C-alpha atoms as an extended CHARMM CRD file, in Angstrom:
* protein
*
       108  EXT
         1         1  MET       CA             -6.0130000000      -19.4230000000       10.0460000000  PROA      1               0.0000000000
         2         2  LEU       CA             -9.3560000000      -17.7100000000        9.9550000000  PROA      2               0.0000000000
         3         3  ASP       CA            -12.0440000000      -18.6400000000        7.4950000000  PROA      3               0.0000000000
         4         4  TRP       CA            -11.7960000000      -15.4580000000        5.3690000000  PROA      4               0.0000000000
         5         5  LEU       CA             -8.0410000000      -15.7400000000        4.9640000000  PROA      5               0.0000000000
         6         6  TYR       CA             -8.2290000000      -19.4090000000        3.9850000000  PROA      6               0.0000000000
         7         7  TRP       CA            -11.0240000000      -18.9730000000        1.4360000000  PROA      7               0.0000000000
         8         8  SER       CA             -9.5090000000      -15.8210000000       -0.0290000000  PROA      8               0.0000000000
         9         9  GLN       CA             -6.2990000000      -17.7200000000       -0.7110000000  PROA      9               0.0000000000
        10        10  ARG       CA             -8.1770000000      -20.6690000000       -2.2020000000  PROA      10              0.0000000000
        11        11  LEU       CA            -10.8580000000      -18.9280000000       -4.2570000000  PROA      11              0.0000000000
        12        12  GLY       CA             -9.6750000000      -15.3580000000       -4.7040000000  PROA      12              0.0000000000
        13        13  LYS       CA            -12.8750000000      -13.9830000000       -3.2000000000  PROA      13              0.0000000000
        14        14  HSD       CA            -14.6460000000      -13.5990000000        0.1080000000  PROA      14              0.0000000000
        15        15  PRO       CA            -17.6210000000      -11.4030000000        1.0630000000  PROA      15              0.0000000000
        16        16  GLU       CA            -15.6980000000       -9.7810000000        3.9320000000  PROA      16              0.0000000000
        17        17  LEU       CA            -12.7380000000       -8.6750000000        1.7830000000  PROA      17              0.0000000000
        18        18  PRO       CA            -12.3490000000       -6.2190000000       -1.0700000000  PROA      18              0.0000000000
        19        19  THR       CA            -12.0740000000       -8.1460000000       -4.3450000000  PROA      19              0.0000000000
        20        20  ARG       CA             -8.6350000000       -6.7000000000       -5.0690000000  PROA      20              0.0000000000
        21        21  VAL       CA             -7.2150000000       -7.9660000000       -1.7610000000  PROA      21              0.0000000000
        22        22  ALA       CA             -8.7250000000      -11.4360000000       -2.1880000000  PROA      22              0.0000000000
        23        23  VAL       CA             -7.4220000000      -11.7630000000       -5.7620000000  PROA      23              0.0000000000
        24        24  LEU       CA             -3.9250000000      -10.7010000000       -4.6850000000  PROA      24              0.0000000000
        25        25  LEU       CA             -3.9900000000      -13.1330000000       -1.7450000000  PROA      25              0.0000000000
        26        26  LYS       CA             -4.7960000000      -15.9730000000       -4.1260000000  PROA      26              0.0000000000
        27        27  ARG       CA             -2.2280000000      -14.9180000000       -6.7290000000  PROA      27              0.0000000000
        28        28  GLN       CA              0.4980000000      -14.6600000000       -4.0840000000  PROA      28              0.0000000000
        29        29  SER       CA             -0.5100000000      -17.9350000000       -2.3850000000  PROA      29              0.0000000000
        30        30  GLY       CA             -1.0570000000      -16.0770000000        0.8800000000  PROA      30              0.0000000000
        31        31  LYS       CA              2.5440000000      -14.8050000000        1.0500000000  PROA      31              0.0000000000
        32        32  CYS       CA              4.0340000000      -11.3370000000        1.2680000000  PROA      32              0.0000000000
        33        33  PRO       CA              6.5110000000      -10.9910000000       -1.6190000000  PROA      33              0.0000000000
        34        34  ALA       CA              8.8700000000       -8.7980000000        0.4190000000  PROA      34              0.0000000000
        35        35  TYR       CA             10.1510000000      -11.6070000000        2.6710000000  PROA      35              0.0000000000
        36        36  GLY       CA              8.0440000000      -14.5960000000        1.6630000000  PROA      36              0.0000000000
        37        37  LEU       CA              6.2150000000      -14.7590000000        4.9910000000  PROA      37              0.0000000000
        38        38  TYR       CA              2.6140000000      -15.9540000000        5.0960000000  PROA      38              0.0000000000
        39        39  PHE       CA             -0.0760000000      -13.4500000000        5.9490000000  PROA      39              0.0000000000
        40        40  ARG       CA             -1.9110000000      -14.0950000000        9.2030000000  PROA      40              0.0000000000
        41        41  ALA       CA             -5.4390000000      -12.9710000000        9.9540000000  PROA      41              0.0000000000
        42        42  GLU       CA             -4.2310000000      -10.3350000000       12.4310000000  PROA      42              0.0000000000
        43        43  ASP       CA             -1.6790000000       -8.8160000000       10.0070000000  PROA      43              0.0000000000
        44        44  ARG       CA             -2.2050000000       -5.4130000000        8.4610000000  PROA      44              0.0000000000
        45        45  MET       CA             -2.1160000000       -5.8090000000        4.6820000000  PROA      45              0.0000000000
        46        46  GLU       CA             -1.8210000000       -3.0450000000        2.1130000000  PROA      46              0.0000000000
        47        47  VAL       CA             -2.0300000000       -3.0000000000       -1.6770000000  PROA      47              0.0000000000
        48        48  ASP       CA              1.1470000000       -1.6730000000       -3.2960000000  PROA      48              0.0000000000
        49        49  HSD       CA              2.0180000000       -0.5930000000       -6.8320000000  PROA      49              0.0000000000
        50        50  VAL       CA              5.1170000000       -2.5480000000       -7.8900000000  PROA      50              0.0000000000
        51        51  LEU       CA              6.0770000000        0.3330000000      -10.1980000000  PROA      51              0.0000000000
        52        52  PRO       CA              4.8360000000        3.5320000000       -8.5090000000  PROA      52              0.0000000000
        53        53  LEU       CA              2.1160000000        5.5020000000      -10.2680000000  PROA      53              0.0000000000
        54        54  CYS       CA              4.3670000000        8.5590000000      -10.5770000000  PROA      54              0.0000000000
        55        55  GLN       CA              6.8750000000        6.4300000000      -12.5090000000  PROA      55              0.0000000000
        56        56  GLY       CA              4.2930000000        5.2560000000      -15.0090000000  PROA      56              0.0000000000
        57        57  GLY       CA              2.9540000000        2.2250000000      -13.1710000000  PROA      57              0.0000000000
        58        58  GLY       CA             -0.7440000000        1.5970000000      -13.5180000000  PROA      58              0.0000000000
        59        59  SER       CA             -3.4010000000        0.0730000000      -11.3130000000  PROA      59              0.0000000000
        60        60  ARG       CA             -3.6690000000       -3.1780000000      -13.2680000000  PROA      60              0.0000000000
        61        61  TYR       CA             -3.3890000000       -6.3950000000      -11.2700000000  PROA      61              0.0000000000
        62        62  SER       CA             -0.0640000000       -7.1030000000      -12.9780000000  PROA      62              0.0000000000
        63        63  ASN       CA              1.3670000000       -4.0080000000      -11.2360000000  PROA      63              0.0000000000
        64        64  LEU       CA             -0.2000000000       -4.6550000000       -7.8200000000  PROA      64              0.0000000000
        65        65  GLN       CA              0.9920000000       -6.6980000000       -4.8800000000  PROA      65              0.0000000000
        66        66  LEU       CA             -0.2350000000       -7.2290000000       -1.3380000000  PROA      66              0.0000000000
        67        67  LEU       CA              2.3330000000       -6.4320000000        1.3500000000  PROA      67              0.0000000000
        68        68  HSD       CA              2.4340000000       -6.3930000000        5.1360000000  PROA      68              0.0000000000
        69        69  ARG       CA              2.0070000000       -2.8190000000        6.3130000000  PROA      69              0.0000000000
        70        70  HSD       CA              5.5930000000       -2.5520000000        7.5720000000  PROA      70              0.0000000000
        71        71  CYS       CA              6.9140000000       -4.0450000000        4.3130000000  PROA      71              0.0000000000
        72        72  HSD       CA              4.8420000000       -1.4970000000        2.3890000000  PROA      72              0.0000000000
        73        73  ASP       CA              6.2490000000        1.3400000000        4.5130000000  PROA      73              0.0000000000
        74        74  ASN       CA              9.8070000000        0.1710000000        3.7880000000  PROA      74              0.0000000000
        75        75  LYS       CA              9.1540000000       -0.2050000000        0.0580000000  PROA      75              0.0000000000
        76        76  THR       CA              7.4970000000        3.2110000000       -0.1670000000  PROA      76              0.0000000000
        77        77  LEU       CA             10.4660000000        4.8310000000        1.5680000000  PROA      77              0.0000000000
        78        78  SER       CA             12.8230000000        3.0750000000       -0.8330000000  PROA      78              0.0000000000
        79        79  ASP       CA             10.6940000000        4.1480000000       -3.8290000000  PROA      79              0.0000000000
        80        80  LEU       CA             10.6720000000        7.7620000000       -2.6300000000  PROA      80              0.0000000000
        81        81  ARG       CA             14.4450000000        7.8030000000       -2.1720000000  PROA      81              0.0000000000
        82        82  ARG       CA             14.9590000000        6.3330000000       -5.6330000000  PROA      82              0.0000000000
        83        83  SER       CA             12.4870000000        8.8050000000       -7.1420000000  PROA      83              0.0000000000
        84        84  ALA       CA             14.1190000000       11.7690000000       -5.4340000000  PROA      84              0.0000000000
        85        85  LEU       CA             17.5100000000       10.7590000000       -6.8330000000  PROA      85              0.0000000000
        86        86  SER       CA             16.1930000000       10.2460000000      -10.3510000000  PROA      86              0.0000000000
        87        87  ARG       CA             13.6980000000       13.1340000000      -10.1220000000  PROA      87              0.0000000000
        88        88  HSD       CA             10.8420000000       11.0400000000      -11.5380000000  PROA      88              0.0000000000
        89        89  CYS       CA              8.4690000000       12.1390000000       -8.8040000000  PROA      89              0.0000000000
        90        90  ILE       CA              8.1910000000       15.4000000000       -6.9870000000  PROA      90              0.0000000000
        91        91  VAL       CA              7.9380000000       14.7430000000       -3.2810000000  PROA      91              0.0000000000
        92        92  GLU       CA              6.9680000000       17.4400000000       -0.8370000000  PROA      92              0.0000000000
        93        93  GLU       CA              7.4140000000       17.0870000000        2.8720000000  PROA      93              0.0000000000
        94        94  LEU       CA              5.1460000000       18.8820000000        5.2790000000  PROA      94              0.0000000000
        95        95  ASP       CA              6.7690000000       21.5430000000        7.3880000000  PROA      95              0.0000000000
        96        96  GLU       CA              5.1480000000       21.6160000000       10.8110000000  PROA      96              0.0000000000
        97        97  GLY       CA              6.0720000000       25.2510000000       11.2510000000  PROA      97              0.0000000000
        98        98  LYS       CA              3.8930000000       26.2940000000        8.3230000000  PROA      98              0.0000000000
        99        99  LEU       CA              0.6500000000       24.4820000000        8.9850000000  PROA      99              0.0000000000
       100       100  SER       CA             -2.5210000000       26.2540000000        7.9630000000  PROA      100             0.0000000000
       101       101  ARG       CA             -4.1000000000       28.0560000000       10.8480000000  PROA      101             0.0000000000
       102       102  LEU       CA             -7.4980000000       29.6070000000       11.2000000000  PROA      102             0.0000000000
       103       103  VAL       CA             -7.2340000000       33.3940000000       11.3060000000  PROA      103             0.0000000000
       104       104  LEU       CA             -9.9260000000       35.0610000000       13.3530000000  PROA      104             0.0000000000
       105       105  LYS       CA            -10.7330000000       38.6860000000       12.6050000000  PROA      105             0.0000000000
       106       106  THR       CA            -12.1880000000       40.7470000000       15.3610000000  PROA      106             0.0000000000
       107       107  SER       CA            -15.1900000000       42.9300000000       14.6740000000  PROA      107             0.0000000000
       108       108  ARG       CA            -14.6780000000       46.6640000000       15.0270000000  PROA      108             0.0000000000
């Protein structure tokens, strides 16, 4: 375990980490709540809203959790599916066929 990961879990702060990430690491005892696996220094970690913002969740620490990137992707997909069914959030998907394109006008 690298120094920053160890001290973030112990103290909830480290100069190389955003405060929010360090606090969440300490609160979660260095574990991802999705599967209970410990974070490793090489893992990609992302901050997640337990209750999504569009469903009334806020950005208070009580509504935040630190997840592995792939766990966050899975949870977000699940949240979006649930939101689409209950119509709490409006979700738009990009259509590749209608991307904005630069229109050049020729001079006459």
